[in-house]
mmCIF file of C-alpha atoms in Angstrom:
data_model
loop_
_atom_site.group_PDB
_atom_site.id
_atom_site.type_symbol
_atom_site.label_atom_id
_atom_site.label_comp_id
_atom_site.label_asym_id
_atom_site.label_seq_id
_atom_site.Cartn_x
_atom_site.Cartn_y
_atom_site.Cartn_z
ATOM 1 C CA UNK A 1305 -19.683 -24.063 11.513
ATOM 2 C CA UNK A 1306 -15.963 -22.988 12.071
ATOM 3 C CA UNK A 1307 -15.412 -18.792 12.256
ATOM 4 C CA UNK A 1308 -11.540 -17.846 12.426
ATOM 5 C CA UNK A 1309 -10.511 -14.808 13.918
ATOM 6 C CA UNK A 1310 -7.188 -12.537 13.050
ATOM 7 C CA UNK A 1311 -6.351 -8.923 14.398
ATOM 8 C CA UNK A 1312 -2.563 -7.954 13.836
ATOM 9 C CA UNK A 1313 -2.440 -6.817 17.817
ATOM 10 C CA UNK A 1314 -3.665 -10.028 18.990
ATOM 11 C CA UNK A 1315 -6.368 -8.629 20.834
ATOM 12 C CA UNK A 1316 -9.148 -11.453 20.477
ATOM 13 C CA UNK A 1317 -10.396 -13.128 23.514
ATOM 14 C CA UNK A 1318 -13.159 -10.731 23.906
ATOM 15 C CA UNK A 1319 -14.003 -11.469 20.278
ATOM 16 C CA UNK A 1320 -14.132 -15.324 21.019
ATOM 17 C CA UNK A 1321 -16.204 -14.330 24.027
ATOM 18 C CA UNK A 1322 -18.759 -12.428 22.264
ATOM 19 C CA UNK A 1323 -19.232 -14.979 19.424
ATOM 20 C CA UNK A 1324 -19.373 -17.832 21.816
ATOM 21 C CA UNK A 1325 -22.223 -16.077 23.247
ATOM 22 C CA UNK A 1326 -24.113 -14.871 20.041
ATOM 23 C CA UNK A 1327 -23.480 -18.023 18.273
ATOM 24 C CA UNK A 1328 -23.315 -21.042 20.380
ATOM 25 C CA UNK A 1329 -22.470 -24.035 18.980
ATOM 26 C CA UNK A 1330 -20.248 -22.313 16.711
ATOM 27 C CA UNK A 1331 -16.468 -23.368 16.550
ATOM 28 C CA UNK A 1332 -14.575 -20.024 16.907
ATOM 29 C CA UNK A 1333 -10.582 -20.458 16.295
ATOM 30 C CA UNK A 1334 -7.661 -17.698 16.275
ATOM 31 C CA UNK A 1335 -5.473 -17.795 13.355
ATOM 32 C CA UNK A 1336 -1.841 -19.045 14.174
ATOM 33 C CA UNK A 1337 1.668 -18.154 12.284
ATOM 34 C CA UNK A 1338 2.121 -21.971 13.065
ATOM 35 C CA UNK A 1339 -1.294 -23.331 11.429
ATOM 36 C CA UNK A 1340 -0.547 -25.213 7.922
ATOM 37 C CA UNK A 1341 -4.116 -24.994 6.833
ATOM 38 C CA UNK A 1342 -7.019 -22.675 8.001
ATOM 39 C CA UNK A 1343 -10.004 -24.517 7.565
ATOM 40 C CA UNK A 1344 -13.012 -21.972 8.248
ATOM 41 C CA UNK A 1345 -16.453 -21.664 7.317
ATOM 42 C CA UNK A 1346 -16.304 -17.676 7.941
ATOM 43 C CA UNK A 1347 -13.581 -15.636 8.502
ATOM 44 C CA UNK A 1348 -13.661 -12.515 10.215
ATOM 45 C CA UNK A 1349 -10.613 -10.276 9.845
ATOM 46 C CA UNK A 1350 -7.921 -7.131 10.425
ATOM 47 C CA UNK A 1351 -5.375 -6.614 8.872
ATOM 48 C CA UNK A 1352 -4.193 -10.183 8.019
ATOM 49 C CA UNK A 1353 -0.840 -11.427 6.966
ATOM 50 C CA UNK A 1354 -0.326 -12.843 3.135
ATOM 51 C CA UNK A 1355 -0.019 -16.471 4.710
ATOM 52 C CA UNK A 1356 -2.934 -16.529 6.280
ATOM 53 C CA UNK A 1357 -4.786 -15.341 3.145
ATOM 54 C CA UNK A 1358 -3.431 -18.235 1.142
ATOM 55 C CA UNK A 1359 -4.639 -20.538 3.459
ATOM 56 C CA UNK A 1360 -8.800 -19.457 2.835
ATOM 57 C CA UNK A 1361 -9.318 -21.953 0.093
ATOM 58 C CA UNK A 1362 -12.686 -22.873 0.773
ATOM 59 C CA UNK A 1363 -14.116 -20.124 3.065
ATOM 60 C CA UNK A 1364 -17.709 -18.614 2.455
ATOM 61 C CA UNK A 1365 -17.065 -14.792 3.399
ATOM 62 C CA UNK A 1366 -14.654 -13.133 4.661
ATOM 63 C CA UNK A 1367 -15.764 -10.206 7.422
ATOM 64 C CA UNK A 1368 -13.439 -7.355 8.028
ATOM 65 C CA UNK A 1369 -13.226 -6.312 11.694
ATOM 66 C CA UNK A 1370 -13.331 -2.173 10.744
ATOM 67 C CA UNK A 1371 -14.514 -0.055 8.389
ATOM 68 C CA UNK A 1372 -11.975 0.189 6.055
ATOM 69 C CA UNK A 1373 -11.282 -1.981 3.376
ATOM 70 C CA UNK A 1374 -7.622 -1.049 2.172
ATOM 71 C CA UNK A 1375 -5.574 -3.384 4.100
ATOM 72 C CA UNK A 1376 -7.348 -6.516 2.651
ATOM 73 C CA UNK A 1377 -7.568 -4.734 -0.815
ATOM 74 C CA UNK A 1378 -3.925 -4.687 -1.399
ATOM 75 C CA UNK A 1379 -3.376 -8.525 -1.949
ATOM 76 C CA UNK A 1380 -5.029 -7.783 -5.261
ATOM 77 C CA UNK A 1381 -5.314 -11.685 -7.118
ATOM 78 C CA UNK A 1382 -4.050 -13.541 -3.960
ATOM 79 C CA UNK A 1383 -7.471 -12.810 -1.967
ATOM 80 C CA UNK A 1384 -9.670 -15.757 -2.288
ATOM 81 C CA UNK A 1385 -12.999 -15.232 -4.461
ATOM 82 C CA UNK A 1386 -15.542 -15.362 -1.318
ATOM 83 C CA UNK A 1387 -17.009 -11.859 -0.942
ATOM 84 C CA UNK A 1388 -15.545 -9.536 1.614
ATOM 85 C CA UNK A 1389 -17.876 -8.038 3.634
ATOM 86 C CA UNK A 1390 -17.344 -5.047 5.542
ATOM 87 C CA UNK A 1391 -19.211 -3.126 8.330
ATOM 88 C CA UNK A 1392 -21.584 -1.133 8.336
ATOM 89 C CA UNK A 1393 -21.690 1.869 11.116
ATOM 90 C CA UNK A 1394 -21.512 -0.541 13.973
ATOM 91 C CA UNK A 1395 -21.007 2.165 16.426
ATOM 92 C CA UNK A 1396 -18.379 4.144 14.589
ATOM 93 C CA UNK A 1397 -20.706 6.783 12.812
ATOM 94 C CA UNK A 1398 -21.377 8.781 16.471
ATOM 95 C CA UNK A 1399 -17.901 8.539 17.049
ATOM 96 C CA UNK A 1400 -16.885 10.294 14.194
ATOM 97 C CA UNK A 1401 -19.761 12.746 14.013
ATOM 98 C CA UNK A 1402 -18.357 13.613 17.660
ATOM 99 C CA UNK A 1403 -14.574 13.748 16.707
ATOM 100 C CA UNK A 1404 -15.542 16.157 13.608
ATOM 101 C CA UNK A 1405 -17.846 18.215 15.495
ATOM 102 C CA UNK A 1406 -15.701 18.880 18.327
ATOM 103 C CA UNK A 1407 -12.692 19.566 15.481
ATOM 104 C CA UNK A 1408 -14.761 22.272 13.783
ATOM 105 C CA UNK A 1409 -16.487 23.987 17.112
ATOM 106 C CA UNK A 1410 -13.143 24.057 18.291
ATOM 107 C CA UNK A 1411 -12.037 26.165 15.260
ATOM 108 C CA UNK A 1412 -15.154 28.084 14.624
ATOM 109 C CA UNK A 1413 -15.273 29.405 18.417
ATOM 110 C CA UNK A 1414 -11.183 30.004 17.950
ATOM 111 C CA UNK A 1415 -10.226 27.968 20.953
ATOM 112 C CA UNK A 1416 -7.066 26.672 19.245
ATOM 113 C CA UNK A 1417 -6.130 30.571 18.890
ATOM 114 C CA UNK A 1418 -7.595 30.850 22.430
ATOM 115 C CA UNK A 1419 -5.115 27.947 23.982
ATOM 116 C CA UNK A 1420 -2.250 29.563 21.972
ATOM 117 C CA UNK A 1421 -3.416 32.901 23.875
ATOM 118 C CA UNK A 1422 -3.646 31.020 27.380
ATOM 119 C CA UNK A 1423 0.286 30.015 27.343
ATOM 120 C CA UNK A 1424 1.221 33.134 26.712
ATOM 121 C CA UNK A 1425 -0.711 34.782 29.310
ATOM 122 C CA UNK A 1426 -2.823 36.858 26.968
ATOM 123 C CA UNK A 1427 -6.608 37.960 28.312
ATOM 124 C CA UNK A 1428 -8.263 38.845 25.037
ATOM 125 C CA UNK A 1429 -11.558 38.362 23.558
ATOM 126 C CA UNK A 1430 -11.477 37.658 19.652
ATOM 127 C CA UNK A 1431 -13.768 38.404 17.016
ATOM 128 C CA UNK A 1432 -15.714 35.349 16.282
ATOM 129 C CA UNK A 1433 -15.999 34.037 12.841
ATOM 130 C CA UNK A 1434 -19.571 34.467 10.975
ATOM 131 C CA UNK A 1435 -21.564 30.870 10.852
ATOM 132 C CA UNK A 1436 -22.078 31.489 7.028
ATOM 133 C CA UNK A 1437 -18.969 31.902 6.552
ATOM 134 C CA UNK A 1438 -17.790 29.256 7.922
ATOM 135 C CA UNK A 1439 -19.087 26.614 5.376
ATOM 136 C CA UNK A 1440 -18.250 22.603 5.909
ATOM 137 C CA UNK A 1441 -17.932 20.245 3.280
ATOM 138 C CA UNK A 1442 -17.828 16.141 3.888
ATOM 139 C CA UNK A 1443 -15.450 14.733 1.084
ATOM 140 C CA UNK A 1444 -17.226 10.919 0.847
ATOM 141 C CA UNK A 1445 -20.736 10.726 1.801
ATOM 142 C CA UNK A 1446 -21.182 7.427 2.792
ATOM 143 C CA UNK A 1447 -22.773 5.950 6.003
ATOM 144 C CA UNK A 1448 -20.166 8.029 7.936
ATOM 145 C CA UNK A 1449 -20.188 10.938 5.910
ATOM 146 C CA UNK A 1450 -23.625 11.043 5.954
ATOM 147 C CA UNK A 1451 -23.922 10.834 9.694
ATOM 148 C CA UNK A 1452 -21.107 13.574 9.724
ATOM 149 C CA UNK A 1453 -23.751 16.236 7.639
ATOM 150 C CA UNK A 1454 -26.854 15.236 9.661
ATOM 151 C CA UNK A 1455 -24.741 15.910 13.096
ATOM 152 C CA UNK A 1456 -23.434 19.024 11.607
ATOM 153 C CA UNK A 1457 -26.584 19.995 10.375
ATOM 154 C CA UNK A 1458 -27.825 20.555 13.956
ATOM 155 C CA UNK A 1459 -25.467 23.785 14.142
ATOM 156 C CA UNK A 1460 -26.664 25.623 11.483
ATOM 157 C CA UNK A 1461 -23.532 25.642 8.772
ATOM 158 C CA UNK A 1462 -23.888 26.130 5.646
ATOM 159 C CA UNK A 1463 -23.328 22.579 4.560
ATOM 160 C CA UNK A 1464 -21.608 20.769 1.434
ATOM 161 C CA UNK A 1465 -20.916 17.211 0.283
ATOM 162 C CA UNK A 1466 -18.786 15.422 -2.694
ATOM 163 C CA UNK A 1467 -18.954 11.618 -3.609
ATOM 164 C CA UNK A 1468 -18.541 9.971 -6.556
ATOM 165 C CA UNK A 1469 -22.007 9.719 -7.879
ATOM 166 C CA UNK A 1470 -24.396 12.158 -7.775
ATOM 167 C CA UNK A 1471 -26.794 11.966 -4.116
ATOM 168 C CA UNK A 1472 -29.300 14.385 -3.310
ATOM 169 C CA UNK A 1473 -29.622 15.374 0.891
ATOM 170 C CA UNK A 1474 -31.488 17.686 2.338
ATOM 171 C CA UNK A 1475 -30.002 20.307 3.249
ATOM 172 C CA UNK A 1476 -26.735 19.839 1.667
ATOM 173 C CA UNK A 1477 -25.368 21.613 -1.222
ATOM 174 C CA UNK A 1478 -24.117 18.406 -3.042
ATOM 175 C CA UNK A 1479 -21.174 17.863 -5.714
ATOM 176 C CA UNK A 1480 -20.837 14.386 -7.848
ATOM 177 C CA UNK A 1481 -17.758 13.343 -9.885
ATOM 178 C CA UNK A 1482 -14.348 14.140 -10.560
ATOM 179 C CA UNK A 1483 -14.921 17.297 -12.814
ATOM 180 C CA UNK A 1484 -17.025 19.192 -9.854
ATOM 181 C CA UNK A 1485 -14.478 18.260 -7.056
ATOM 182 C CA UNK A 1486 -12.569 21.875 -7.970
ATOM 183 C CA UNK A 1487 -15.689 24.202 -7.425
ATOM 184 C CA UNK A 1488 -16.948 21.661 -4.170
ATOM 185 C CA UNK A 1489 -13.436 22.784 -2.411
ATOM 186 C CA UNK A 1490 -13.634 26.305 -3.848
ATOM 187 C CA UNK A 1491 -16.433 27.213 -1.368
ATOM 188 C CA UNK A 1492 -15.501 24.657 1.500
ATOM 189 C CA UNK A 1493 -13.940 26.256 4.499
ATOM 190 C CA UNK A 1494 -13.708 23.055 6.971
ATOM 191 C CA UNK A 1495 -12.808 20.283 4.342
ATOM 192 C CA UNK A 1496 -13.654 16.769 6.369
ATOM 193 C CA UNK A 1497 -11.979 13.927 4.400
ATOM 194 C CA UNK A 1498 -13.872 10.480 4.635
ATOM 195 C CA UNK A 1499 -13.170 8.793 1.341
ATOM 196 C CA UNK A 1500 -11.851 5.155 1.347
ATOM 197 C CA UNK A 1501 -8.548 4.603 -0.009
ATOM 198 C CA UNK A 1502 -8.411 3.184 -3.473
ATOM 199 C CA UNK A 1503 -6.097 4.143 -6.454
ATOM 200 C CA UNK A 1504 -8.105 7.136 -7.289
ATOM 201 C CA UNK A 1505 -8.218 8.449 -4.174
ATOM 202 C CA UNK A 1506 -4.202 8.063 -3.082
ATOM 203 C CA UNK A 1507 -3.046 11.834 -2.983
ATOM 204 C CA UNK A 1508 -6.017 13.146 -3.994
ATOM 205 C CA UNK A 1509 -5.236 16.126 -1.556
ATOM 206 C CA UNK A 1510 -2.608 17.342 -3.179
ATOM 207 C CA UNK A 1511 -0.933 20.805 -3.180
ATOM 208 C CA UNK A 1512 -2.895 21.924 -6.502
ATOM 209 C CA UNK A 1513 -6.486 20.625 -4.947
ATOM 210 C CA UNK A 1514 -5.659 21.874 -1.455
ATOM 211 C CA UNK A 1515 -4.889 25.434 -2.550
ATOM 212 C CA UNK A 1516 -8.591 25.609 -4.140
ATOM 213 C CA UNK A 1517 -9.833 25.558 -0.632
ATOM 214 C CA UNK A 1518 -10.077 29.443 0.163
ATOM 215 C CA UNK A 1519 -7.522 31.266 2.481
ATOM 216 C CA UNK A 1520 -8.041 30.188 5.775
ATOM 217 C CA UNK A 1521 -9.523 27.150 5.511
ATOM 218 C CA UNK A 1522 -8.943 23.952 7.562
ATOM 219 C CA UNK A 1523 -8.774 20.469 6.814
ATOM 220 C CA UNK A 1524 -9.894 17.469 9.003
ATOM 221 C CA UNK A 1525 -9.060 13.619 7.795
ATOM 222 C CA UNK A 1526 -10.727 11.061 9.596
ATOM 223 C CA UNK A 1527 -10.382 8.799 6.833
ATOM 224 C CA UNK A 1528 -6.852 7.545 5.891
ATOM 225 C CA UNK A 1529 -3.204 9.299 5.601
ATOM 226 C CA UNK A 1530 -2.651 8.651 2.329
ATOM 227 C CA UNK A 1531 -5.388 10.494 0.634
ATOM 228 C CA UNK A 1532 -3.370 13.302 1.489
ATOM 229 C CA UNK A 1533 0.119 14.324 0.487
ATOM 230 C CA UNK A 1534 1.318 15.214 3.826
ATOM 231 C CA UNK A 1535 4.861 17.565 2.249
ATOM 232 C CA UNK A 1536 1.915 19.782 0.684
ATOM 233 C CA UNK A 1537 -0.008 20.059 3.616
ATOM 234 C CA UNK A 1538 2.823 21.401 5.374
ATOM 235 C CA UNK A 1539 3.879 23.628 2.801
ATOM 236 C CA UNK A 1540 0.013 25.063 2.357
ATOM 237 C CA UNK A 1541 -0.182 25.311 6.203
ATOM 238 C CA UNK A 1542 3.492 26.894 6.444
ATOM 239 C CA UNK A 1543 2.079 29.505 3.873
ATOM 240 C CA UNK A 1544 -0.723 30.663 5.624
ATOM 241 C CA UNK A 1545 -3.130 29.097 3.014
ATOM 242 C CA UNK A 1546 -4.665 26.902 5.452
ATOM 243 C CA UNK A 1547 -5.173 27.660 8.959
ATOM 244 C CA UNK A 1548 -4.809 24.652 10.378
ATOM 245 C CA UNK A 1549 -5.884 20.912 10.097
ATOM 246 C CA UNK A 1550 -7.131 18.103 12.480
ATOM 247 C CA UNK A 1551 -5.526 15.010 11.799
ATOM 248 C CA UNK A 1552 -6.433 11.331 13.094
ATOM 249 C CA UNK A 1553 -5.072 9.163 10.068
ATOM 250 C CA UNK A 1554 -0.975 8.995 8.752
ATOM 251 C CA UNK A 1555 0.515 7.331 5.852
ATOM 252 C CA UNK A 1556 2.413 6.020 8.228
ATOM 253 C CA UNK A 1557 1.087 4.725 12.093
ATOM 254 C CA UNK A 1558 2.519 4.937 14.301
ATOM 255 C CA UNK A 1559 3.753 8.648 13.295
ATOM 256 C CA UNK A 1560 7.424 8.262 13.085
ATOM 257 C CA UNK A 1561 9.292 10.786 15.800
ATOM 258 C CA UNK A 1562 10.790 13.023 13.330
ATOM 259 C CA UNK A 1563 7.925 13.672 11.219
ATOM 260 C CA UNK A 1564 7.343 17.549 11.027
ATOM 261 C CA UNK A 1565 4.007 17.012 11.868
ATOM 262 C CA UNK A 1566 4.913 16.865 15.652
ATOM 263 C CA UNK A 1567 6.410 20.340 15.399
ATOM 264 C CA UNK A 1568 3.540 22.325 13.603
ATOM 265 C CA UNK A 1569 1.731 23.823 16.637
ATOM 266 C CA UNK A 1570 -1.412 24.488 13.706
ATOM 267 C CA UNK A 1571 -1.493 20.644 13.124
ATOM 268 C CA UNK A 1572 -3.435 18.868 15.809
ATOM 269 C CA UNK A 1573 -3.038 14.810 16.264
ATOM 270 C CA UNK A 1574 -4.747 12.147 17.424
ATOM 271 C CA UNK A 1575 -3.635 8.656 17.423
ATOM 272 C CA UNK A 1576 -6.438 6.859 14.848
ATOM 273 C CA UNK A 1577 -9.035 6.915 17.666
ATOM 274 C CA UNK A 1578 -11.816 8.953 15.669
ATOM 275 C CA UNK A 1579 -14.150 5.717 15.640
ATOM 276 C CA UNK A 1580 -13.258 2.776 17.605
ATOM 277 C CA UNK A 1581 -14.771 -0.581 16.661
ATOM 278 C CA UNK A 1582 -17.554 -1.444 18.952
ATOM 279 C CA UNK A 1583 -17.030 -5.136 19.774
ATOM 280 C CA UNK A 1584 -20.070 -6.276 20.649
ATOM 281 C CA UNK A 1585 -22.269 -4.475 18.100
ATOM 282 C CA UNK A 1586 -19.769 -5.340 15.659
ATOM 283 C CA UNK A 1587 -20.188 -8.953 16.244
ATOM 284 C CA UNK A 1588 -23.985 -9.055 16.078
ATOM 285 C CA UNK A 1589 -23.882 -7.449 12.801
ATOM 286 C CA UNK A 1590 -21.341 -10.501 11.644
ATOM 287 C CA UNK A 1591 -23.527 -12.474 13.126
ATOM 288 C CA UNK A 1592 -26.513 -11.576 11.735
ATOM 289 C CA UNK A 1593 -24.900 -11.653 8.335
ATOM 290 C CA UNK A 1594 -23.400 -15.151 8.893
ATOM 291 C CA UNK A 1595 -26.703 -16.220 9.720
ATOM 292 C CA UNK A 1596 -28.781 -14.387 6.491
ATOM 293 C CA UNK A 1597 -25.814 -16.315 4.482
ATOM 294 C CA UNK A 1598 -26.834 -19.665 5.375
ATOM 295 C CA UNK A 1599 -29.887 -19.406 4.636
ATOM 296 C CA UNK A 1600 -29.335 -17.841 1.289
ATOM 297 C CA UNK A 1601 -30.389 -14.564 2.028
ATOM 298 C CA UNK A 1602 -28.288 -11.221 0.778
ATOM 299 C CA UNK A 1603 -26.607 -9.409 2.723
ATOM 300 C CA UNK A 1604 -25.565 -5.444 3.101
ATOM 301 C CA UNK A 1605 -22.086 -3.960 2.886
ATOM 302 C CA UNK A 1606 -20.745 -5.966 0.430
ATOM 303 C CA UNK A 1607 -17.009 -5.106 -1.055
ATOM 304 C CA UNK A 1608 -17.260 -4.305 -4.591
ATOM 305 C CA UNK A 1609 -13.737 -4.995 -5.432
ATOM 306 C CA UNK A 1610 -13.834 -2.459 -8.775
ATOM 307 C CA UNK A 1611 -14.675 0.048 -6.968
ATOM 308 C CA UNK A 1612 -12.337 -0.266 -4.149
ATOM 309 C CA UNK A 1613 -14.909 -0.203 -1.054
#
């Protein structure tokens, strides 16, 4: 068996490392600009390059390295017909449900106005916001959204939840489908975005749907930059509309330097670091998968390319 390996940043020896070990036997090769051909049973992948895509004539499955499923998506017709296969949690729900919970404490218990008060040299208790009103609402409840609401849950908001079909938690006050997006916003204060990308989703935040958030609210996207049209964010932030918003994803990544992002003090950044693929976990699960494959099992997590995730 022959598993190829691509990441854009090269970083792969650990990858060939922790296959070599969970797989033995198994011929693990990194993917080349110079190869002609790339002959692979498996191929397990990030962000790969057109040419390399051409080259998986006769591969089985193709694994994506993340969670996301965008950057393989957009090849449309040139992606080969083996199913694509993405991962499932490995790791990266905790991360997230730590990134979003320390986003939202940090607003609820006003330390961003706190810090502002610090540099100025201001000693001055403020009042603190009322838990129920201070409502949170997961846009996408997946695997990560879901873990999101349970770790949320813990604090006692009042909690809500929008996905595309209708899902029924515990707990959660929960929205399904396009037409009940409007009132799920309407009564959202901390609006966490973790949809996938797909056509229906580019821009869904736009000016009109952001403004149905009530004044004061804040928005947190963990997901990807372009669910969000970043000129109306501004403009809604600017405004007063929203108070502020906790962003780890950017159409563009690296942010370029003379974005207005960087100068919005109510805008807080992080470089796409919400929920790190965890290497080794990560290539168990591939493993395991690879494994179920051959001997004609099914398999979780697979890409339904309609659908977009």
């Amino acid at each position: 068996m022959r598993i190829l390996l691509y990441r854009p940043d090269g970083q792969l020896e650990p990858w060939v490392r922790d296959f070599a070990e969970v797989m033995p036997g198994v011929d693990v090769v990194v993917w080349r600009e110079e190869m002609r051909e790339a002959v692979c049973d498996y191929a397990v992948l990030w962000a790969p390059p057109a040419a390399l895509l051409a080259q998986l004539t006769h591969v089985k499955a193709i694994f994506l390295a993340g969670a996301g499923v965008d950057a393989l998506l957009k090849f449309g017709d040139a992606l080969p017909a083996a199913p694509i296969i993405r991962l499932g949690d490995a790791g990266m729900a905790v991360q997230m449900a730590e990134y979003v919970a320390h986003a939202v404490l940090r607003y609820f218990r006003r330390f961003d106005d706190y810090e502002k008060q610090a540099r100025r040299g201001i000693w001055a208790p403020l009042p603190p916001f009322e838990k129920q009103d201070f409502s949170i609402g997961v846009l996408g409840m997946g695997k990560l959204g879901s873990r999101v609401l349970e770790a949320m849950g813990h604090f006692g908001f009042p909690l809500r939840g929008w996905s595309r079909t209708p899902k029924q938690v515990d707990g959660v006050a929960c929205f399904a489908g396009m037409d009940s997006l409007d009132a799920f916003l309407a009564g959202t204060r901390v609006l966490v975005c973790m949809l996938p990308l797909t056509p229906d989703t580019t821009n869904l935040l736009d000016r009109a749907r952001m403004a149905q958030l009530p004044q004061g609210a804040y928005l947190i996207n963990v997901a990807r930059g372009a669910l969000v049209a970043e000129p109306d964010l501004l403009t809604l932030i600017r405004s007063g509309h929203l108070a502020g918003a906790t962003l780890d994803v950017f159409r563009n990544e690296p942010l370029p330097a003379p974005h207005p992002f960087w100068d919005e003090p109510r805008i807080s950044m992080t470089p796409h670091i919400s929920a790190l693929t965890v290497l080794h976990d990560s290539v168990l699960q591939i493993a395991g998968k690879i494994n179920a494959l051959e001997d004609g099992e099914p398999v979780a997590d697979v890409v339904d390319r309609s659908k977009g995730y």
